[in-house]
Amino acid sequence: MFNKVLVANRGEIAVRVIRACKELGIKTVAVYSEADEHCLHALLADEKVCLPGFKPADTYLNMPAIIKAAREKGAGAVHPGYGYLAENESFAAACREAGIVFIGPDPETIRLAGNKLQAKETAARAGVPVIPGSNRGLTTLAEALEVAGETGYPVILKASAGGGGRGMRICGDETELREEFPIAKAEAGSAFGDPTLYVEKYLQNPRHIEIQVLGDRSGKIIHLGERECSVQRRYQKLLEESPSPALDDSLRDKMGRAAVQVARSINYFNAGTVEFMLDGNKNFYFMEINARLQVEHPVTEMVTGIDIVKEQIRLSLGEGLDYDYYSLSPRGWAVECRINAEDPDKFFLPSPGTIEIYRPPGGFGVRLDTHVYQGYSVPPYYDSLLAKLVAHGPDRKTALSIALRALDEFTVEPVKTTIPLHKKILADDSFAGGDFDTGFVRKFLPEEDED
Ligand code: MV4
């Protein structure tokens, strides 16, 4: 069906996809902007096509240019990575139109998952717990006030077309809801092209736990266990691990089944993630479906032994899933630290520039996914993720000790990175004890940085 894949992305994830293709004997085509000529993905692919320009809109988001490149190079498939065009329904549809396989879910699934309210309704209909609130789109303040009166304050206003923390507002009381509603509505309309809002009871500092799912063309859906993603700042994850210290086998099984149920109810194909919130009493609630490969997929790979990117490709070639979570005998513990070119002492201000000194970590239990090297210049135009440092050990304590040891070895200069922040997190007693939630990182940040 295809033997050449165009990788419609840049950086570490493009490198990740190219590596999987090479091992499968599939040829690769990289696309690269004028700023990315020396980026590792452009150097590792079998062929490459320059997308003229620098800004994402001109390059990695330029659908006609990417489809033209795939056609010209004879690539029968496109892998979108994450971000950029990964959850763009029109792009998935344009690939289909052009007779190119989009390695990911179908356009219809991307659309449904992109509508957060519709996804929530679907999950509720599948019998999966959702947070109490409005189960329809709100058009007027009066409706919002009525729902909030029923659930009680605080409530959270969410944009149906938002997601991932975008377009959300917390309202502590009626006065705040009256104030925020019109602003949120106008913002949702201009930012997402859809003013639809919904309201939910606000959970204070939940844990964020997500389940990796895979679906094949026969309709078989499996899960690959959970990822603990509560260590985040302003909805940007910093560190993820699998399994979660908050789950036992019974809760894992319940959440895994719930995730599969949600995926099955929308005929989910390929790799996806079902996000949940877990409250202090270990009640879980469906939050969102992410119709893409996620940044943090490696922690799941390390404990299950499954190469998720190869599975995506296999599934898109029409092959089936002949295993499940339990048959894999998941092993040990994995933790991922996102090393961003940002200065944690300056409110995570991006820190582009040339990497003069680069000494990467290695050794038993260390995996480093990156597109950078000594002498590489971090361009100012894109996401600041430089590398993902993944540590894998037989148990959580060992995995964390490997991660800390590897962070100690890791030198990147003079570009500022999140390495020092990760060291502080790993040295923290609550973190080591598994006792943390989405409010955790705040204590490492200057007060002005709190939201
Ligand atoms: C919430 C919530 C509390 N209550 N909804 C943030 C990202 C988006 N996917 C949903 N988010 C939240 N929704 C209710 N009803 C708290 C969050 C939230 C959060 C969720 C996941 C990961 C980190 C977070 C950090 C702060 C708030």
Coordinates of C-alpha atoms and ligand atoms in Angstrom, one line a residue:
M1 CA 0.0 0.0 0.0
F2 CA 3.0 2.3 0.7
N3 CA 6.7 2.0 1.0
K4 CA 7.7 5.6 1.4
V5 CA 6.5 8.0 4.1
L6 CA 6.7 11.8 4.1
V7 CA 7.2 13.1 7.7
A8 CA 5.2 16.3 8.0
N9 CA 6.9 17.6 11.0
R10 CA 10.3 18.7 12.4
G11 CA 12.5 18.1 15.4
E12 CA 12.6 15.2 17.7
I13 CA 9.3 13.7 16.6
A14 CA 10.3 13.8 12.9
V15 CA 13.5 11.9 13.9
R16 CA 11.4 9.5 16.0
V17 CA 9.2 8.7 13.0
I18 CA 12.1 8.4 10.5
R19 CA 13.8 5.9 12.9
A20 CA 10.7 3.7 13.0
C21 CA 10.4 3.8 9.2
K22 CA 14.0 2.8 8.7
E23 CA 13.6 -0.2 10.9
L24 CA 10.6 -1.2 8.9
G25 CA 12.4 -0.9 5.6
I26 CA 10.2 2.1 4.6
K27 CA 11.8 5.0 2.8
T28 CA 11.4 8.5 4.3
V29 CA 11.0 12.0 3.0
A30 CA 11.7 14.9 5.3
V31 CA 10.2 18.4 4.8
Y32 CA 12.2 21.3 6.3
S33 CA 11.9 25.0 6.6
E34 CA 14.7 27.4 5.7
A35 CA 15.6 27.5 9.4
D36 CA 15.8 23.7 9.7
E37 CA 18.4 22.8 7.1
H38 CA 20.7 21.5 9.8
C39 CA 18.0 20.0 12.0
L40 CA 18.6 16.2 12.5
H41 CA 15.4 15.2 10.8
A42 CA 16.5 16.8 7.6
L43 CA 19.8 15.0 7.8
L44 CA 18.5 11.5 8.6
A45 CA 15.7 11.1 6.0
D46 CA 16.4 9.4 2.7
E47 CA 15.2 12.4 0.8
K48 CA 14.2 15.9 1.7
V49 CA 12.1 18.8 0.4
C50 CA 12.6 22.4 1.5
L51 CA 9.4 24.3 2.4
P52 CA 10.3 27.9 1.6
G53 CA 10.0 30.2 4.6
F54 CA 10.5 30.1 8.3
K55 CA 7.1 30.6 10.1
P56 CA 5.0 27.5 10.7
A57 CA 2.2 28.9 8.6
D58 CA 4.5 29.0 5.5
T59 CA 6.2 25.7 6.2
Y60 CA 5.0 22.8 8.5
L61 CA 1.4 24.0 8.3
N62 CA 1.4 24.5 4.5
M63 CA -0.9 21.7 3.4
P64 CA -0.7 22.2 -0.4
A65 CA 3.1 22.4 -0.3
I66 CA 3.3 19.2 1.8
I67 CA 0.9 17.3 -0.4
K68 CA 2.8 18.4 -3.5
A69 CA 6.1 17.2 -1.9
A70 CA 4.5 13.8 -1.2
R71 CA 3.3 13.5 -4.7
E72 CA 6.6 14.6 -6.3
K73 CA 8.6 12.2 -4.2
G74 CA 6.2 9.3 -4.6
A75 CA 5.4 9.0 -0.8
G76 CA 2.3 6.9 -0.4
A77 CA 1.8 8.0 3.2
V78 CA 2.2 11.0 5.5
H79 CA 3.0 10.8 9.2
P80 CA 2.0 14.1 10.9
G81 CA 3.8 13.6 14.2
Y82 CA 2.1 15.8 16.9
G83 CA 1.1 19.4 16.7
Y84 CA 1.1 21.1 13.3
L85 CA -1.3 19.2 11.1
A86 CA -1.7 16.1 13.3
E87 CA -5.3 17.0 14.4
N88 CA -6.3 18.9 11.3
E89 CA -9.4 17.3 9.8
S90 CA -8.9 19.1 6.5
F91 CA -5.4 17.9 6.1
A92 CA -6.4 14.2 6.8
A93 CA -9.2 14.7 4.2
A94 CA -6.8 16.3 1.7
C95 CA -4.5 13.4 2.0
R96 CA -7.3 11.0 1.4
E97 CA -8.4 13.1 -1.7
A98 CA -4.8 12.9 -3.0
G99 CA -4.7 9.1 -2.5
I100 CA -2.1 9.5 0.2
V101 CA -2.5 7.5 3.5
F102 CA -2.7 9.8 6.5
I103 CA -1.0 7.8 9.3
G104 CA -3.5 8.6 12.1
P105 CA -7.2 8.5 12.7
D106 CA -9.9 9.2 10.1
P107 CA -10.9 12.8 9.4
E108 CA -14.3 12.2 10.9
T109 CA -12.7 11.0 14.2
I110 CA -10.4 14.0 14.2
R111 CA -13.5 16.3 13.9
L112 CA -15.4 14.6 16.7
A113 CA -12.4 14.6 19.0
G114 CA -11.8 18.3 18.2
N115 CA -15.3 19.2 19.4
K116 CA -14.7 18.8 23.2
L117 CA -18.4 19.0 24.0
Q118 CA -19.4 16.4 21.5
A119 CA -16.6 14.1 22.7
K120 CA -17.9 14.5 26.3
E121 CA -21.4 13.7 25.2
T122 CA -20.1 10.6 23.4
A123 CA -18.2 9.4 26.4
A124 CA -21.2 9.9 28.7
R125 CA -23.4 7.9 26.3
A126 CA -20.8 5.1 26.3
G127 CA -21.3 4.9 30.1
V128 CA -18.0 6.6 31.1
P129 CA -18.1 9.1 34.0
V130 CA -17.9 12.8 33.0
I131 CA -17.8 15.9 35.2
P132 CA -21.2 17.3 36.1
G133 CA -22.2 20.3 34.1
S134 CA -24.0 21.4 31.0
N135 CA -24.2 18.6 28.5
R136 CA -25.2 20.9 25.7
G137 CA -23.6 24.0 24.3
L138 CA -24.5 27.2 26.1
T139 CA -25.5 30.2 24.2
T140 CA -26.7 32.6 26.9
L141 CA -25.4 33.7 30.3
A142 CA -28.8 32.7 31.8
E143 CA -28.2 29.0 30.8
A144 CA -24.7 29.1 32.3
L145 CA -26.0 30.6 35.6
E146 CA -28.7 27.9 35.8
V147 CA -26.2 25.1 35.3
A148 CA -23.8 26.6 37.8
G149 CA -26.6 26.9 40.3
E150 CA -27.2 23.2 40.0
T151 CA -23.5 22.0 40.2
G152 CA -22.5 24.7 42.7
Y153 CA -19.4 27.0 42.5
P154 CA -16.6 27.0 41.6
V155 CA -17.3 26.2 38.0
I156 CA -15.1 26.2 34.9
L157 CA -16.1 27.6 31.5
K158 CA -14.7 25.7 28.6
A159 CA -14.7 26.4 24.9
S160 CA -16.0 23.5 23.0
A161 CA -13.5 24.0 20.2
G162 CA -10.7 24.7 22.7
G163 CA -9.0 21.9 24.6
G164 CA -5.6 21.3 26.3
G165 CA -6.4 24.2 28.7
R166 CA -7.0 26.7 25.9
G167 CA -10.2 28.9 26.3
M168 CA -10.8 27.8 29.9
R169 CA -11.9 30.2 32.8
I170 CA -12.5 29.4 36.4
C171 CA -15.4 31.2 38.0
G172 CA -15.4 31.2 41.9
D173 CA -18.9 32.7 42.2
E174 CA -21.9 34.1 40.3
T175 CA -20.3 37.5 39.9
E176 CA -17.3 36.0 38.2
L177 CA -19.4 33.9 35.9
R178 CA -21.4 37.0 34.8
E179 CA -18.2 38.8 34.1
E180 CA -16.3 36.0 32.4
F181 CA -19.1 34.5 30.2
P182 CA -19.2 37.2 27.5
I183 CA -15.4 37.6 27.4
A184 CA -15.0 33.8 27.1
K185 CA -17.6 33.6 24.4
A186 CA -16.1 36.3 22.3
E187 CA -12.6 34.8 22.7
A188 CA -13.8 31.3 21.7
G189 CA -15.4 32.8 18.6
S190 CA -12.3 34.7 17.5
A191 CA -9.6 32.1 18.7
F192 CA -11.3 28.9 17.6
G193 CA -14.0 30.0 15.1
D194 CA -16.7 28.5 17.4
P195 CA -18.2 30.5 20.3
T196 CA -19.8 27.5 21.9
L197 CA -19.1 27.2 25.6
Y198 CA -20.0 24.7 28.3
V199 CA -19.7 24.8 32.0
E200 CA -18.5 22.2 34.5
K201 CA -18.1 21.8 38.2
Y202 CA -14.4 22.8 38.9
L203 CA -12.2 20.2 40.4
Q204 CA -9.4 21.7 42.5
N205 CA -6.0 20.3 41.6
P206 CA -7.0 17.0 40.0
R207 CA -4.5 14.5 38.8
H208 CA -4.2 14.2 35.0
I209 CA -4.0 10.6 33.9
E210 CA -4.3 9.5 30.3
I211 CA -4.7 6.1 28.6
Q212 CA -3.0 5.1 25.4
V213 CA -5.3 3.3 23.0
L214 CA -4.8 1.6 19.6
G215 CA -7.4 0.6 17.1
D216 CA -7.2 -1.5 14.0
R217 CA -9.4 -1.6 10.9
S218 CA -11.3 -4.6 12.1
G219 CA -12.6 -2.5 15.0
K220 CA -10.4 -4.1 17.6
I221 CA -9.4 -1.6 20.3
I222 CA -6.8 -2.2 23.0
H223 CA -5.2 0.1 25.7
L224 CA -1.6 0.2 26.7
G225 CA -2.0 1.4 30.2
E226 CA -1.8 4.9 31.7
R227 CA 0.5 7.9 31.8
E228 CA 0.7 10.2 34.8
C229 CA 0.9 13.7 33.5
S230 CA 0.2 15.9 36.5
V231 CA 3.6 17.5 36.6
Q232 CA 2.7 20.5 34.4
R233 CA 2.9 24.3 34.2
R234 CA 0.0 26.2 32.6
Y235 CA -1.1 23.0 30.9
Q236 CA 2.3 22.4 29.4
K237 CA 3.5 19.0 30.7
L238 CA 7.0 18.9 32.1
L239 CA 7.5 15.3 33.2
E240 CA 5.4 12.2 32.6
E241 CA 5.6 8.7 33.9
S242 CA 4.1 5.3 33.4
P243 CA 2.6 3.7 35.3
S244 CA 0.9 6.3 37.6
P245 CA 1.7 6.1 41.4
A246 CA -2.0 6.9 41.9
L247 CA -3.4 3.8 40.3
D248 CA -3.6 0.2 41.5
D249 CA -4.4 -2.8 39.2
S250 CA -8.2 -2.5 39.8
L251 CA -8.4 1.2 39.0
R252 CA -6.0 0.8 36.0
D253 CA -8.4 -1.9 34.7
K254 CA -11.4 0.3 35.2
M255 CA -9.8 3.3 33.5
G256 CA -8.4 1.2 30.7
R257 CA -11.8 -0.3 30.0
A258 CA -13.4 3.1 30.1
A259 CA -10.9 4.4 27.6
V260 CA -11.5 1.5 25.3
Q261 CA -15.2 2.0 25.6
V262 CA -14.9 5.7 24.5
A263 CA -12.6 4.7 21.6
R264 CA -15.0 1.9 20.5
S265 CA -18.0 4.2 20.6
I266 CA -16.4 6.4 17.9
N267 CA -14.8 3.5 15.9
Y268 CA -11.4 4.8 16.7
F269 CA -8.6 3.9 14.3
N270 CA -4.9 4.1 14.9
A271 CA -3.2 5.5 18.0
G272 CA -5.0 7.9 20.4
T273 CA -5.1 9.0 24.0
V274 CA -8.1 9.3 26.3
E275 CA -7.5 11.9 29.0
F276 CA -9.0 11.7 32.4
M277 CA -9.0 13.7 35.6
L278 CA -8.7 11.8 38.9
D279 CA -9.9 13.5 42.0
G280 CA -8.6 13.2 45.6
N281 CA -11.1 10.3 46.2
K282 CA -9.9 8.4 43.2
N283 CA -13.0 9.1 41.1
F284 CA -12.1 9.5 37.5
Y285 CA -13.8 11.6 34.8
F286 CA -13.4 11.7 31.1
M287 CA -11.8 14.9 29.9
E288 CA -10.7 14.8 26.2
I289 CA -9.7 12.5 23.4
N290 CA -6.4 13.4 21.7
A291 CA -6.5 12.1 18.1
R292 CA -2.7 11.9 17.6
L293 CA 0.6 10.4 18.8
Q294 CA 1.6 12.3 22.0
V295 CA 4.9 13.8 23.0
E296 CA 5.0 11.5 26.0
H297 CA 4.4 8.2 24.2
P298 CA 7.9 6.9 25.0
V299 CA 7.1 6.1 28.7
T300 CA 4.3 3.8 27.5
E301 CA 6.8 2.2 25.0
M302 CA 9.4 1.6 27.7
V303 CA 7.0 -0.3 30.0
T304 CA 5.0 -2.2 27.4
G305 CA 7.8 -2.9 24.9
I306 CA 5.6 -1.7 22.1
D307 CA 6.9 0.7 19.5
I308 CA 3.8 2.9 19.1
V309 CA 5.0 4.6 15.9
K310 CA 5.7 1.3 14.2
E311 CA 2.2 0.2 15.4
Q312 CA 0.7 3.3 13.8
I313 CA 2.4 2.4 10.5
R314 CA 1.4 -1.2 10.7
L315 CA -2.2 -0.3 11.5
S316 CA -2.2 2.1 8.5
L317 CA -1.0 -0.7 6.3
G318 CA -4.1 -2.6 7.3
E319 CA -2.5 -5.0 9.8
G320 CA -4.3 -6.1 12.9
L321 CA -3.8 -6.0 16.7
D322 CA -3.3 -9.6 18.0
Y323 CA -2.3 -8.7 21.6
D324 CA -3.7 -6.8 24.5
Y325 CA -2.3 -5.0 27.5
Y326 CA -2.1 -8.0 29.8
S327 CA -0.5 -10.3 27.2
L328 CA 2.4 -7.8 27.0
S329 CA 3.3 -8.2 30.7
P330 CA 4.2 -4.5 31.2
R331 CA 7.5 -4.1 33.1
G332 CA 9.0 -1.6 35.4
W333 CA 8.6 2.1 35.5
A334 CA 9.5 4.9 33.0
V335 CA 9.8 8.6 33.5
E336 CA 10.2 11.3 30.8
C337 CA 11.7 14.8 31.4
R338 CA 10.9 17.3 28.7
I339 CA 14.1 19.3 28.1
N340 CA 12.9 22.7 26.7
A341 CA 15.1 25.6 25.5
E342 CA 13.5 27.8 28.1
D343 CA 14.7 29.7 31.2
P344 CA 12.8 28.5 34.3
D345 CA 14.2 31.6 36.1
K346 CA 12.6 33.9 33.6
F347 CA 9.1 32.6 33.4
F348 CA 10.1 30.0 30.9
L349 CA 11.1 32.6 28.3
P350 CA 12.3 30.8 25.2
S351 CA 16.1 30.6 24.9
P352 CA 17.1 30.0 21.3
G353 CA 20.7 30.2 20.0
T354 CA 23.6 28.0 19.2
I355 CA 24.4 25.0 21.5
E356 CA 28.2 25.5 22.0
I357 CA 28.6 22.6 24.5
Y358 CA 26.5 19.5 24.3
R359 CA 27.2 16.4 26.4
P360 CA 24.2 14.0 26.3
P361 CA 23.6 11.4 29.0
G362 CA 23.7 7.6 28.3
G363 CA 24.0 4.4 30.2
F364 CA 21.7 1.6 31.4
G365 CA 18.0 2.7 31.3
V366 CA 18.5 5.9 29.4
R367 CA 16.7 6.9 26.2
L368 CA 17.2 10.3 24.6
D369 CA 15.0 11.4 21.8
T370 CA 16.3 14.6 20.2
H371 CA 17.1 16.4 17.0
V372 CA 20.0 18.5 18.4
Y373 CA 23.7 18.1 18.7
Q374 CA 26.8 20.3 19.5
G375 CA 26.9 23.3 17.1
Y376 CA 23.2 23.1 16.3
S377 CA 21.4 26.4 16.5
V378 CA 17.9 26.4 18.1
P379 CA 15.7 28.5 15.8
P380 CA 13.3 31.0 17.5
Y381 CA 10.3 30.0 15.3
Y382 CA 9.1 26.7 16.7
D383 CA 8.3 24.8 19.9
S384 CA 11.1 24.9 22.4
L385 CA 11.3 21.1 23.1
L386 CA 15.0 20.1 22.6
A387 CA 15.0 16.6 23.9
K388 CA 13.1 14.0 25.8
L389 CA 15.1 12.2 28.4
V390 CA 13.4 8.9 29.3
A391 CA 14.6 6.7 32.1
H392 CA 13.4 3.1 32.6
G393 CA 14.0 0.9 35.6
P394 CA 12.5 -2.1 37.3
D395 CA 10.6 0.1 39.8
R396 CA 9.8 3.8 40.3
K397 CA 12.6 4.5 42.8
T398 CA 15.2 3.1 40.4
A399 CA 13.7 4.9 37.3
L400 CA 13.8 8.2 39.2
S401 CA 17.4 7.6 40.3
I402 CA 18.4 6.9 36.7
A403 CA 16.6 10.0 35.5
L404 CA 18.4 12.2 38.1
R405 CA 21.8 10.6 37.3
A406 CA 21.2 11.2 33.6
L407 CA 20.1 14.9 34.2
D408 CA 23.4 15.4 36.1
E409 CA 25.4 14.2 33.1
F410 CA 23.4 16.3 30.6
T411 CA 25.2 19.5 29.7
V412 CA 23.7 22.0 27.2
E413 CA 25.3 25.5 27.1
P414 CA 24.8 28.4 26.8
V415 CA 21.1 27.8 25.9
K416 CA 19.0 27.8 29.0
T417 CA 17.0 24.6 29.6
T418 CA 14.5 23.0 32.0
I419 CA 17.3 20.6 33.2
P420 CA 17.7 22.4 36.6
L421 CA 14.0 22.4 37.2
H422 CA 13.8 18.7 36.6
K423 CA 16.5 18.0 39.1
K424 CA 14.6 20.0 41.7
I425 CA 11.4 18.0 41.0
L426 CA 13.1 14.7 41.1
A427 CA 14.8 15.6 44.5
D428 CA 11.4 16.6 46.0
D429 CA 10.0 14.4 48.8
S430 CA 6.4 14.6 47.7
F431 CA 7.3 13.8 44.2
A432 CA 9.4 10.8 45.3
G433 CA 6.5 9.7 47.4
G434 CA 4.2 9.8 44.5
D435 CA 2.1 12.4 46.3
F436 CA 1.4 15.2 43.9
D437 CA -1.3 16.6 41.6
T438 CA -1.7 19.3 38.9
G439 CA -1.0 22.0 41.5
F440 CA 2.5 20.5 42.3
V441 CA 4.9 22.4 40.1
R442 CA 3.7 25.7 41.5
K443 CA 5.9 25.3 44.5
F444 CA 9.0 25.4 42.4
L445 CA 8.1 28.6 40.6
P446 CA 8.3 32.3 41.7
E447 CA 5.0 33.6 43.0
E448 CA 4.4 35.9 40.0
D449 CA 4.4 32.7 37.8
E450 CA 1.4 31.2 39.5
D451 CA -1.9 31.4 37.6
Ligands
MV4_1 C1 -10.7 20.9 34.4 C2 -10.1 21.1 35.7 C3 -10.9 21.1 36.8 N1 -12.2 20.9 36.7 N2 -12.1 20.7 34.4 C4 -6.9 21.5 31.7 C5 -6.6 21.0 30.3 C6 -7.9 20.5 29.8 N3 -7.7 19.3 29.1 C7 -8.8 20.4 30.9 N4 -8.1 21.0 32.1 C8 -8.7 21.0 33.3 N5 -10.1 20.8 33.3 C9 -12.8 20.8 35.5 N6 -14.1 20.6 35.5 C10 -8.7 21.2 35.7 C11 -8.0 21.2 34.5 C12 -6.6 21.4 34.7 C13 -5.7 20.4 34.2 C14 -6.1 19.3 33.5 C15 -5.1 18.4 33.1 C16 -3.8 18.7 33.3 C17 -3.4 19.8 34.0 C18 -4.3 20.7 34.4 C19 -3.9 21.8 35.1 C20 -4.8 22.7 35.6 C21 -6.2 22.5 35.4

